[in-house]
């Protein structure tokens, strides 16, 4: 049964995994660079590329060691070839080419988004094509009709920020550090989702596209409007006395909860619209880093069931960037007799549906 070595290095996770065609993850390792990027509040491409270059080879050796497999025992090498931060992508792809050349094994240059898009099939053997996919990560927010391996029809995309980016920027505004999504989710659990009135951009609009820039700006205004309570020392007792309440009466947790609820409301409305135009599908599927958000998953599951669809979401470690999904996409393509030449180029941009029409109002991320 074929075994594929997967390599992921398109952003700030250096990852390697060995996956067998029966969906067994034989071994996987992820080296996070969170600490290196945290002082800058986001991923610094140059730091990321250098970290991948230092860590990747030993990480692959350790992953092979964990599974007790030599390179000879691997049937193909799959690596992310884009889209992503080009320095890191090149480190992973060139490493994969060298391993493929040295071991005389096929190379599979994987679209990172395809890795996310097919990851639910790694987790769930019963998930058949076609399915409607919400792909929500730090760089993308798309609704795709997944018709088969390599066959994706984009029904919607964001006209400005990605959903994960909106979580990360909200985290930055609230001083929660990087990476932001999990921190916003944690704080939101302590707040009131109705406390801060925030906009729901594009809610109800005819096409299922997304927009999050206005929501992010509203979060900034809500934070800037906050004043601490006015406290003075009592003239007789000398004890602190609050003479004016905090203004307005919301906390950071309320902002986080209200932001998360607004984001969920947008996603549910847009996904409902997409269900209406997708044609017959068996399942609603969510993938990408934001799929790790429990409140988002719960809302999507309810929506799916309202429409008589199965809901499939990969387990949390398969939602955020990992190499098992890259190895799995490699296995899917290998199963179709595909492989790539050693001259294949790394691509900073690589849409899953190159025929998708540009979206009115969209910037470069369309
Ligand atoms: O797929 P991913 O790991 O990397 C990209 O391909 O971008 O997604 C990372 C994004 C980040 O923006 C991160 O803040 C977001 O996913 N994210 C979350 C959660 N966990 C990760 N957003 C909301 N809630 C979470 N629990
Ligand atoms: Zn990703």
Short mmCIF file of C-alpha atoms and ligand atoms in Angstrom, two decimals:
data_model
loop_
_atom_site.label_atom_id
_atom_site.label_comp_id
_atom_site.label_asym_id
_atom_site.label_seq_id
_atom_site.Cartn_x
_atom_site.Cartn_y
_atom_site.Cartn_z
CA UNK A 1 0.00 0.00 0.00
CA UNK A 2 1.57 3.34 -1.07
CA UNK A 3 3.16 5.63 1.53
CA UNK A 4 3.74 9.33 0.74
CA UNK A 5 6.09 11.72 2.51
CA UNK A 6 4.41 15.15 2.76
CA UNK A 7 6.25 18.45 3.30
CA UNK A 8 4.61 21.77 4.28
CA UNK A 9 6.47 25.08 4.50
CA UNK A 10 4.22 27.73 2.93
CA UNK A 11 3.75 29.92 6.00
CA UNK A 12 5.05 29.61 9.55
CA UNK A 13 4.77 25.87 10.21
CA UNK A 14 7.60 23.57 9.16
CA UNK A 15 5.95 20.17 8.86
CA UNK A 16 6.59 16.64 7.60
CA UNK A 17 4.32 13.60 7.64
CA UNK A 18 4.13 10.04 6.37
CA UNK A 19 0.66 8.93 5.31
CA UNK A 20 -0.38 5.51 3.97
CA UNK A 21 -3.12 5.05 1.36
CA UNK A 22 -5.42 3.46 3.98
CA UNK A 23 -5.48 6.93 5.67
CA UNK A 24 -3.09 5.96 8.47
CA UNK A 25 -0.84 8.83 9.53
CA UNK A 26 2.30 6.82 10.27
CA UNK A 27 4.19 9.80 11.70
CA UNK A 28 4.02 13.57 11.64
CA UNK A 29 6.00 16.42 13.11
CA UNK A 30 5.26 20.15 13.13
CA UNK A 31 7.77 22.79 14.20
CA UNK A 32 5.88 26.00 14.91
CA UNK A 33 7.65 29.35 14.47
CA UNK A 34 5.17 31.26 16.66
CA UNK A 35 7.89 32.47 19.04
CA UNK A 36 10.07 33.82 16.23
CA UNK A 37 7.22 35.89 14.76
CA UNK A 38 5.37 36.88 17.97
CA UNK A 39 7.42 40.09 18.58
CA UNK A 40 6.30 41.38 15.15
CA UNK A 41 2.59 40.53 15.57
CA UNK A 42 2.54 38.52 12.33
CA UNK A 43 4.62 36.30 10.08
CA UNK A 44 7.85 37.89 8.77
CA UNK A 45 8.58 36.15 5.42
CA UNK A 46 12.39 36.38 5.69
CA UNK A 47 12.43 34.93 9.21
CA UNK A 48 10.03 32.17 8.10
CA UNK A 49 12.16 31.16 5.10
CA UNK A 50 15.34 30.99 7.19
CA UNK A 51 13.61 28.94 9.89
CA UNK A 52 12.28 26.46 7.30
CA UNK A 53 15.78 26.13 5.80
CA UNK A 54 17.26 25.35 9.24
CA UNK A 55 14.56 22.98 10.46
CA UNK A 56 13.15 21.05 7.52
CA UNK A 57 15.86 18.44 6.82
CA UNK A 58 16.24 17.31 10.48
CA UNK A 59 12.44 17.32 10.84
CA UNK A 60 12.04 14.97 7.85
CA UNK A 61 14.76 12.68 9.22
CA UNK A 62 13.03 12.59 12.61
CA UNK A 63 9.62 11.87 11.00
CA UNK A 64 11.07 8.95 9.02
CA UNK A 65 12.72 7.76 12.25
CA UNK A 66 9.40 7.96 14.18
CA UNK A 67 7.76 5.67 11.61
CA UNK A 68 10.82 3.40 11.37
CA UNK A 69 10.89 3.89 7.61
CA UNK A 70 13.86 4.67 5.38
CA UNK A 71 13.46 6.91 2.32
CA UNK A 72 13.47 3.72 0.24
CA UNK A 73 10.23 2.67 1.91
CA UNK A 74 8.42 5.80 0.70
CA UNK A 75 6.56 5.64 -2.63
CA UNK A 76 6.42 9.36 -3.48
CA UNK A 77 7.42 12.78 -2.14
CA UNK A 78 4.74 15.49 -1.97
CA UNK A 79 5.45 19.12 -1.08
CA UNK A 80 3.49 22.35 -1.05
CA UNK A 81 4.48 24.26 -4.20
CA UNK A 82 2.26 27.30 -3.50
CA UNK A 83 0.40 29.49 -2.83
CA UNK A 84 2.24 31.01 0.11
CA UNK A 85 5.32 32.93 1.20
CA UNK A 86 7.63 32.16 -1.66
CA UNK A 87 10.88 31.78 0.32
CA UNK A 88 9.40 29.05 2.51
CA UNK A 89 7.63 27.34 -0.38
CA UNK A 90 10.94 27.14 -2.27
CA UNK A 91 12.71 25.56 0.72
CA UNK A 92 10.07 22.79 0.90
CA UNK A 93 9.78 22.22 -2.82
CA UNK A 94 13.55 22.12 -3.48
CA UNK A 95 13.99 19.71 -0.56
CA UNK A 96 11.27 17.48 -2.03
CA UNK A 97 12.90 17.61 -5.45
CA UNK A 98 16.28 16.61 -3.98
CA UNK A 99 14.71 13.68 -2.08
CA UNK A 100 12.74 12.58 -5.16
CA UNK A 101 15.85 12.75 -7.32
CA UNK A 102 18.08 10.94 -4.80
CA UNK A 103 15.54 8.15 -4.20
CA UNK A 104 14.22 7.99 -7.76
CA UNK A 105 10.64 8.40 -6.51
CA UNK A 106 7.82 10.47 -8.05
CA UNK A 107 7.47 14.13 -7.03
CA UNK A 108 4.05 15.66 -6.38
CA UNK A 109 3.90 19.47 -6.27
CA UNK A 110 0.79 20.19 -4.19
CA UNK A 111 -1.39 23.27 -4.13
CA UNK A 112 -1.61 24.12 -0.41
CA UNK A 113 -5.31 24.98 -0.84
CA UNK A 114 -5.88 21.56 -2.40
CA UNK A 115 -4.27 20.08 0.71
CA UNK A 116 -6.88 21.87 2.86
CA UNK A 117 -9.68 21.06 0.40
CA UNK A 118 -9.01 17.30 0.45
CA UNK A 119 -8.05 17.05 4.15
CA UNK A 120 -11.63 16.13 5.18
CA UNK A 121 -11.31 12.99 3.01
CA UNK A 122 -8.21 11.98 4.95
CA UNK A 123 -10.26 12.16 8.14
CA UNK A 124 -13.45 10.64 6.73
CA UNK A 125 -13.25 7.71 4.27
CA UNK A 126 -16.96 8.02 3.46
CA UNK A 127 -16.80 11.62 2.19
CA UNK A 128 -17.49 11.40 -1.55
CA UNK A 129 -17.41 14.07 -4.28
CA UNK A 130 -19.04 16.49 -4.89
CA UNK A 131 -19.11 18.47 -1.64
CA UNK A 132 -19.47 22.13 -0.76
CA UNK A 133 -16.35 23.38 0.99
CA UNK A 134 -15.83 26.47 3.12
CA UNK A 135 -12.08 27.03 3.05
CA UNK A 136 -11.24 29.61 5.69
CA UNK A 137 -7.59 30.23 6.56
CA UNK A 138 -5.21 33.10 7.22
CA UNK A 139 -4.91 33.90 3.52
CA UNK A 140 -8.20 32.74 2.01
CA UNK A 141 -11.93 32.64 2.53
CA UNK A 142 -13.68 30.77 -0.26
CA UNK A 143 -16.70 28.62 -0.93
CA UNK A 144 -15.79 25.89 -3.40
CA UNK A 145 -17.66 23.12 -5.10
CA UNK A 146 -15.23 20.21 -4.88
CA UNK A 147 -16.14 18.00 -7.83
CA UNK A 148 -13.10 15.71 -7.73
CA UNK A 149 -9.31 15.72 -7.28
CA UNK A 150 -8.09 18.78 -9.20
CA UNK A 151 -11.64 19.87 -10.03
CA UNK A 152 -12.73 22.90 -8.04
CA UNK A 153 -15.39 25.48 -8.86
CA UNK A 154 -15.13 28.67 -6.83
CA UNK A 155 -18.57 29.93 -5.87
CA UNK A 156 -17.38 32.77 -3.64
CA UNK A 157 -14.31 34.49 -2.27
CA UNK A 158 -13.50 37.47 -0.08
CA UNK A 159 -13.34 40.88 -1.67
CA UNK A 160 -10.88 42.11 0.97
CA UNK A 161 -9.58 40.33 4.10
CA UNK A 162 -9.49 36.58 4.70
CA UNK A 163 -11.46 35.32 7.70
CA UNK A 164 -8.38 34.13 9.61
CA UNK A 165 -6.78 37.50 8.89
CA UNK A 166 -9.80 39.23 10.48
CA UNK A 167 -9.35 37.04 13.59
CA UNK A 168 -5.63 37.84 13.66
CA UNK A 169 -6.23 41.60 13.29
CA UNK A 170 -8.89 41.55 16.01
CA UNK A 171 -6.38 39.78 18.26
CA UNK A 172 -3.80 42.47 17.50
CA UNK A 173 -6.28 45.28 18.27
CA UNK A 174 -7.10 43.59 21.59
CA UNK A 175 -3.41 43.01 22.38
CA UNK A 176 -3.80 39.23 22.39
CA UNK A 177 -0.63 38.50 20.45
CA UNK A 178 0.00 36.11 17.61
CA UNK A 179 -1.44 33.73 16.40
CA UNK A 180 -4.73 35.44 16.98
CA UNK A 181 -7.56 33.07 16.12
CA UNK A 182 -7.31 30.71 19.10
CA UNK A 183 -6.74 33.66 21.48
CA UNK A 184 -9.87 35.48 20.22
CA UNK A 185 -11.87 32.27 20.57
CA UNK A 186 -10.70 31.81 24.18
CA UNK A 187 -11.50 35.42 25.16
CA UNK A 188 -14.86 35.34 23.33
CA UNK A 189 -15.99 32.55 25.66
CA UNK A 190 -15.90 35.09 28.55
CA UNK A 191 -17.78 37.88 26.74
CA UNK A 192 -21.30 38.82 25.65
CA UNK A 193 -21.76 38.41 21.87
CA UNK A 194 -24.55 41.08 21.90
CA UNK A 195 -22.61 43.70 23.87
CA UNK A 196 -21.00 45.54 20.94
CA UNK A 197 -23.02 46.36 17.82
CA UNK A 198 -20.82 45.37 14.87
CA UNK A 199 -21.59 45.30 11.12
CA UNK A 200 -22.21 42.12 9.12
CA UNK A 201 -20.71 43.09 5.72
CA UNK A 202 -22.50 41.78 2.59
CA UNK A 203 -25.19 40.05 4.68
CA UNK A 204 -28.09 39.21 2.39
CA UNK A 205 -26.30 40.19 -0.82
CA UNK A 206 -27.13 38.21 -3.96
CA UNK A 207 -23.80 36.46 -4.51
CA UNK A 208 -22.20 34.46 -1.69
CA UNK A 209 -18.97 36.55 -1.50
CA UNK A 210 -17.37 37.67 1.77
CA UNK A 211 -16.02 40.94 3.14
CA UNK A 212 -14.38 41.42 6.54
CA UNK A 213 -12.47 44.73 6.28
CA UNK A 214 -15.40 46.82 7.59
CA UNK A 215 -15.90 44.44 10.51
CA UNK A 216 -12.23 44.74 11.45
CA UNK A 217 -12.41 48.57 11.35
CA UNK A 218 -15.52 48.49 13.57
CA UNK A 219 -13.61 46.34 16.08
CA UNK A 220 -10.85 48.98 16.11
CA UNK A 221 -13.39 51.76 16.76
CA UNK A 222 -15.03 49.74 19.56
CA UNK A 223 -11.64 49.32 21.22
CA UNK A 224 -10.65 52.97 20.78
CA UNK A 225 -13.94 54.09 22.34
CA UNK A 226 -13.15 52.29 25.59
CA UNK A 227 -12.27 54.42 28.62
CA UNK A 228 -11.36 52.98 32.01
CA UNK A 229 -13.67 53.81 34.93
CA UNK A 230 -12.88 57.13 36.68
CA UNK A 231 -11.74 56.40 40.22
CA UNK A 232 -10.84 59.02 42.88
CA UNK A 233 -9.79 58.73 46.50
CA UNK A 234 -12.64 59.41 48.90
CA UNK A 235 -11.90 62.68 50.81
CA UNK A 236 -12.79 61.22 54.23
CA UNK A 237 -11.92 57.55 53.98
CA UNK A 238 -9.07 57.83 51.45
CA UNK A 239 -10.50 54.69 49.86
CA UNK A 240 -10.83 54.56 46.03
CA UNK A 241 -14.35 55.53 44.88
CA UNK A 242 -15.60 55.00 41.32
CA UNK A 243 -17.23 58.27 40.19
CA UNK A 244 -17.80 57.32 36.53
CA UNK A 245 -18.21 53.87 35.02
CA UNK A 246 -16.08 52.49 32.23
CA UNK A 247 -17.29 53.91 28.93
CA UNK A 248 -18.78 52.39 26.89
CA UNK A 249 -19.83 49.53 29.13
CA UNK A 250 -18.07 46.75 27.26
CA UNK A 251 -14.93 44.75 27.89
CA UNK A 252 -12.29 43.26 25.58
CA UNK A 253 -14.04 39.91 26.04
CA UNK A 254 -17.30 41.51 24.84
CA UNK A 255 -15.53 42.82 21.74
CA UNK A 256 -14.02 39.38 21.04
CA UNK A 257 -17.39 37.66 21.51
CA UNK A 258 -19.24 40.26 19.40
CA UNK A 259 -16.63 40.03 16.64
CA UNK A 260 -16.76 36.24 16.60
CA UNK A 261 -20.57 36.29 16.45
CA UNK A 262 -20.57 38.84 13.60
CA UNK A 263 -18.04 36.70 11.68
CA UNK A 264 -20.15 33.58 12.24
CA UNK A 265 -23.34 35.39 11.14
CA UNK A 266 -21.59 36.45 7.89
CA UNK A 267 -20.22 32.96 7.24
CA UNK A 268 -23.59 31.29 7.85
CA UNK A 269 -25.48 33.75 5.63
CA UNK A 270 -22.94 33.45 2.80
CA UNK A 271 -22.74 29.65 3.07
CA UNK A 272 -26.54 29.39 3.04
CA UNK A 273 -26.50 31.38 -0.19
CA UNK A 274 -23.86 29.05 -1.65
CA UNK A 275 -25.89 25.95 -0.72
CA UNK A 276 -28.65 27.46 -2.85
CA UNK A 277 -26.45 27.76 -5.95
CA UNK A 278 -24.10 24.76 -5.55
CA UNK A 279 -26.42 22.11 -7.02
CA UNK A 280 -26.74 18.67 -5.46
CA UNK A 281 -24.06 17.97 -2.84
CA UNK A 282 -23.93 15.34 -0.13
CA UNK A 283 -22.04 17.30 2.49
CA UNK A 284 -21.06 20.70 3.78
CA UNK A 285 -17.37 20.60 4.65
CA UNK A 286 -15.17 23.12 6.43
CA UNK A 287 -11.37 23.20 6.26
CA UNK A 288 -8.48 25.61 6.91
CA UNK A 289 -7.27 27.13 10.17
CA UNK A 290 -10.54 28.88 11.07
CA UNK A 291 -12.27 25.48 10.94
CA UNK A 292 -10.61 24.94 14.32
CA UNK A 293 -13.04 27.48 15.83
CA UNK A 294 -15.59 25.50 17.81
CA UNK A 295 -18.40 28.08 17.69
CA UNK A 296 -17.96 28.36 13.91
CA UNK A 297 -18.09 24.57 13.52
CA UNK A 298 -21.22 24.33 15.64
CA UNK A 299 -23.03 27.01 13.62
CA UNK A 300 -22.04 25.37 10.32
CA UNK A 301 -23.17 21.98 11.57
CA UNK A 302 -26.62 23.41 12.41
CA UNK A 303 -26.82 25.02 8.96
CA UNK A 304 -25.88 21.75 7.24
CA UNK A 305 -28.53 19.80 9.13
CA UNK A 306 -31.17 22.46 8.33
CA UNK A 307 -30.49 21.72 4.65
CA UNK A 308 -30.38 17.94 5.02
CA UNK A 309 -26.62 17.82 4.43
CA UNK A 310 -23.95 15.89 6.26
CA UNK A 311 -21.44 18.10 8.05
CA UNK A 312 -17.78 17.13 7.90
CA UNK A 313 -14.93 18.94 9.62
CA UNK A 314 -11.45 17.48 10.04
CA UNK A 315 -10.14 17.02 13.60
CA UNK A 316 -8.54 20.23 14.91
CA UNK A 317 -4.87 19.30 14.18
CA UNK A 318 -5.79 18.68 10.52
CA UNK A 319 -7.50 22.10 10.21
CA UNK A 320 -4.45 24.28 10.74
CA UNK A 321 -1.41 23.90 8.47
CA UNK A 322 0.10 20.42 8.58
CA UNK A 323 1.95 18.03 6.30
CA UNK A 324 -0.46 15.08 6.60
CA UNK A 325 -2.92 16.95 4.36
CA UNK A 326 -0.14 17.52 1.81
CA UNK A 327 0.81 13.83 1.87
CA UNK A 328 -2.88 12.93 1.51
CA UNK A 329 -3.37 15.25 -1.50
CA UNK A 330 -0.24 13.56 -2.91
CA UNK A 331 -1.83 10.13 -2.40
CA UNK A 332 -5.05 11.27 -4.08
CA UNK A 333 -3.10 12.53 -7.10
CA UNK A 334 -0.79 9.51 -7.15
CA UNK A 335 -3.91 7.33 -7.21
CA UNK A 336 -4.88 9.11 -10.42
CA UNK A 337 -1.49 8.37 -11.98
CA UNK A 338 -0.28 11.95 -11.69
CA UNK A 339 3.22 13.19 -10.91
CA UNK A 340 5.23 16.36 -11.54
CA UNK A 341 8.54 17.05 -13.27
CA UNK A 342 11.64 18.15 -11.34
CA UNK A 343 11.46 21.49 -13.20
CA UNK A 344 8.15 22.53 -11.65
CA UNK A 345 8.21 26.07 -10.21
CA UNK A 346 7.10 27.35 -6.81
CA UNK A 347 4.09 29.68 -7.12
CA UNK A 348 3.29 32.52 -4.71
CA UNK A 349 -0.25 32.66 -6.16
CA UNK A 350 -2.10 29.59 -7.36
CA UNK A 351 -5.91 29.73 -7.49
CA UNK A 352 -7.76 26.41 -7.19
CA UNK A 353 -10.21 27.57 -9.87
CA UNK A 354 -8.23 29.57 -12.45
CA UNK A 355 -11.41 30.14 -14.49
CA UNK A 356 -13.29 31.90 -11.71
CA UNK A 357 -14.44 35.36 -12.76
CA UNK A 358 -12.91 38.31 -10.87
CA UNK A 359 -15.21 39.64 -8.17
CA UNK A 360 -16.50 43.20 -8.39
CA UNK A 361 -14.90 45.27 -5.62
CA UNK A 362 -12.17 42.73 -4.99
CA UNK A 363 -8.49 43.56 -4.66
CA UNK A 364 -5.61 41.23 -5.46
CA UNK A 365 -7.00 38.35 -3.41
CA UNK A 366 -9.80 37.54 -5.86
O1 LIG B 1 -4.78 27.16 7.48
P1 LIG B 1 -3.90 27.92 8.43
O2 LIG B 1 -3.21 27.17 9.53
O3 LIG B 1 -2.79 28.72 7.64
C1 LIG B 1 -3.03 29.34 6.42
O4 LIG B 1 -2.98 28.62 5.38
O5 LIG B 1 -3.33 30.55 6.48
O6 LIG B 1 -4.82 29.08 9.03
C2 LIG B 1 -4.29 29.99 9.96
C3 LIG B 1 -5.41 30.94 10.33
C4 LIG B 1 -4.92 32.08 11.20
O7 LIG B 1 -5.44 33.29 10.70
C5 LIG B 1 -5.48 31.73 12.57
O8 LIG B 1 -5.72 32.87 13.38
C6 LIG B 1 -6.77 31.03 12.20
O9 LIG B 1 -6.43 30.25 11.07
N1 LIG B 1 -7.23 30.18 13.30
C7 LIG B 1 -8.39 30.40 13.98
C8 LIG B 1 -8.42 29.43 15.00
N2 LIG B 1 -7.29 28.65 14.91
C9 LIG B 1 -6.58 29.13 13.85
N3 LIG B 1 -9.35 31.33 13.80
C10 LIG B 1 -10.39 31.29 14.65
N4 LIG B 1 -10.50 30.42 15.67
C11 LIG B 1 -9.55 29.47 15.89
N5 LIG B 1 -9.66 28.61 16.89
ZN1 LIG B 2 -3.25 26.75 5.26
#
